[in-house]
Coordinates of C-alpha atoms in Angstrom, one line a residue:
M21 CA -7.3 -40.5 32.6
T22 CA -10.7 -39.5 33.6
P23 CA -13.0 -38.4 30.4
W24 CA -12.7 -34.7 31.6
R25 CA -8.9 -34.3 31.6
V26 CA -8.9 -36.2 28.3
L27 CA -11.1 -33.5 27.3
T28 CA -9.1 -30.7 29.1
V29 CA -5.8 -32.1 27.1
L30 CA -7.4 -31.8 24.2
I31 CA -8.7 -28.3 24.4
I32 CA -5.2 -26.9 25.4
C33 CA -4.0 -28.9 22.6
G34 CA -6.6 -27.4 20.1
L35 CA -5.9 -23.8 21.6
A36 CA -1.8 -24.1 20.8
A37 CA -2.3 -25.5 17.8
L38 CA -4.5 -22.6 17.2
N39 CA -2.2 -20.0 17.8
F40 CA 0.9 -21.4 16.0
V41 CA -1.3 -21.2 13.0
K42 CA -2.0 -17.8 13.8
Y43 CA 1.7 -17.3 14.6
Q44 CA 2.7 -18.7 11.3
E45 CA 0.1 -16.0 9.4
A46 CA 1.6 -13.2 11.5
S47 CA 5.2 -14.2 10.5
K48 CA 4.6 -14.1 6.9
N49 CA 3.0 -10.6 6.6
S50 CA 5.8 -8.8 8.1
R51 CA 4.5 -5.2 7.2
L52 CA 4.7 -2.7 9.7
L53 CA 1.6 -0.7 10.5
D54 CA 2.6 1.1 13.2
S55 CA 2.5 4.7 11.0
P56 CA 0.8 5.8 7.7
S57 CA 4.1 5.6 6.2
K58 CA 5.3 2.3 7.0
R59 CA 1.7 1.2 5.8
L60 CA 2.4 3.0 2.5
I61 CA 4.9 1.0 1.6
G62 CA 4.2 -1.4 -1.2
H63 CA 2.1 -1.9 -4.4
W64 CA -1.1 -0.3 -4.5
Q65 CA -4.1 -0.3 -6.7
L66 CA -5.4 3.3 -7.4
Y67 CA -9.2 3.6 -8.8
S68 CA -10.9 6.5 -10.5
R69 CA -14.2 6.2 -11.3
S70 CA -14.6 2.8 -12.8
E71 CA -14.2 -0.3 -10.9
L72 CA -11.1 -0.7 -13.0
P73 CA -7.5 -0.1 -11.3
S74 CA -6.6 3.2 -13.7
Y75 CA -3.2 3.5 -11.8
E76 CA -0.5 1.4 -9.8
F77 CA 1.5 2.4 -7.4
F78 CA 4.9 1.3 -6.0
F79 CA 6.3 2.9 -3.1
S80 CA 9.4 2.1 -1.7
P81 CA 10.6 2.7 2.0
T82 CA 11.9 6.1 2.7
D83 CA 15.8 6.6 3.6
G84 CA 17.6 9.1 5.4
D85 CA 16.7 12.5 7.1
L86 CA 14.6 13.7 3.9
R87 CA 12.7 10.7 4.6
S88 CA 12.6 10.0 0.7
G89 CA 11.8 6.9 -0.9
N90 CA 11.5 5.8 -4.8
V91 CA 7.8 5.3 -6.2
A92 CA 6.7 4.4 -9.6
M93 CA 3.6 4.3 -11.3
L94 CA 2.1 2.3 -13.6
D95 CA -0.6 3.4 -16.2
N96 CA -3.1 0.3 -16.5
F97 CA -4.9 2.1 -19.5
E98 CA -2.1 3.7 -21.7
D99 CA -0.2 0.2 -23.0
H100 CA 1.4 0.0 -19.5
F101 CA 3.0 3.7 -19.2
L102 CA 5.1 3.6 -16.6
L103 CA 6.6 6.5 -14.8
R104 CA 9.8 6.6 -12.3
G105 CA 10.6 8.9 -9.4
E106 CA 10.8 10.2 -5.6
Y107 CA 8.6 11.2 -3.0
R108 CA 9.6 12.5 0.0
V109 CA 7.3 12.3 3.3
L110 CA 6.0 16.2 4.4
G111 CA 4.1 15.5 7.3
E112 CA 2.2 12.9 9.4
T113 CA -0.3 11.6 12.4
V114 CA 2.4 9.1 13.4
S115 CA -0.1 7.5 15.6
G116 CA -3.3 8.0 13.0
T117 CA -4.0 7.7 9.1
R118 CA -3.1 11.4 7.9
L119 CA 0.1 11.4 5.3
V120 CA 1.3 14.3 3.4
I121 CA 3.9 13.2 0.3
R122 CA 5.5 15.1 -2.2
Q123 CA 5.6 13.2 -4.7
D124 CA 7.8 13.7 -7.9
L125 CA 7.2 12.1 -11.6
G126 CA 9.0 14.1 -13.7
N127 CA 7.8 17.9 -14.7
Q128 CA 4.0 16.9 -15.5
A129 CA 3.7 15.0 -11.9
V130 CA 5.1 16.3 -9.1
R131 CA 2.7 17.2 -6.7
Q132 CA 1.9 17.5 -3.2
V133 CA -0.7 14.7 -2.4
T134 CA -2.4 13.8 0.8
I135 CA -2.9 9.8 1.8
L136 CA -5.4 8.9 4.5
V137 CA -4.2 5.4 4.9
S138 CA -6.3 2.5 7.5
R139 CA -4.8 1.5 10.1
D140 CA -4.6 -2.2 8.7
G141 CA -3.0 -0.7 5.7
S142 CA -5.6 -2.3 3.0
S143 CA -6.9 1.1 2.1
A144 CA -6.4 5.1 1.3
L145 CA -7.7 7.8 0.3
Y146 CA -5.1 9.2 -2.1
W147 CA -6.1 13.1 -3.3
Y148 CA -4.4 16.2 -4.4
Y149 CA -5.3 19.7 -6.2
N150 CA -4.6 20.7 -9.5
G151 CA -5.0 24.7 -9.8
E152 CA -8.7 24.6 -8.5
E153 CA -9.8 21.1 -9.4
E154 CA -9.7 18.6 -6.6
F155 CA -8.7 14.7 -7.6
K156 CA -9.9 12.4 -4.8
Q157 CA -9.4 8.6 -5.5
R158 CA -9.6 5.7 -3.6
M159 CA -6.6 2.9 -3.2
I160 CA -6.4 -0.5 -2.2
Y161 CA -3.2 -2.6 -1.3
V162 CA -2.3 -5.0 -3.5
D163 CA 1.0 -6.7 -2.2
D164 CA 4.7 -5.8 -1.1
R165 CA 6.3 -5.4 -3.8
T166 CA 8.3 -2.3 -4.2
T167 CA 9.3 -1.7 -7.8
P168 CA 7.4 -2.4 -10.9
P169 CA 7.0 -5.6 -12.8
S170 CA 9.0 -5.4 -16.2
L171 CA 7.1 -4.8 -19.5
Q172 CA 8.2 -8.5 -20.0
E173 CA 6.2 -9.8 -16.8
L174 CA 3.6 -6.8 -18.0
R175 CA 3.0 -8.1 -21.2
D176 CA 3.1 -12.0 -20.1
G177 CA 0.4 -11.3 -17.5
S178 CA 2.3 -11.6 -14.5

């Protein structure tokens, strides 16, 4: 075999190995990113004014014609105070980033929220109005967990 053929075979093997590794990585992350509502599913940290997350959200997939799912909100500053409820997709720009939901976490936390979810699903802008006041907060995707940890896990630091 000539040196050029050996080099060609090595290059082809290297490219095949690289494609295999990329395929394995893509298989691990099976998260759907084709619409804002699908990109929302999972565990998010919400940041207000500091570099520490003030809340964590856990969004389940939506179900049925009403396009509703479960949501949990964990307050990191109030000794892991947890609210559970539902959210419903009111509208979205499927090929874009805009998502409007009705979030119901009880009487004090029922609100219409607009979320701009980045196309890669790694970050979002979460905003809503409370009376005349507008709140805008950034969100960072953490992982695919759709339910919050138990209080025991939180106490153990998991």
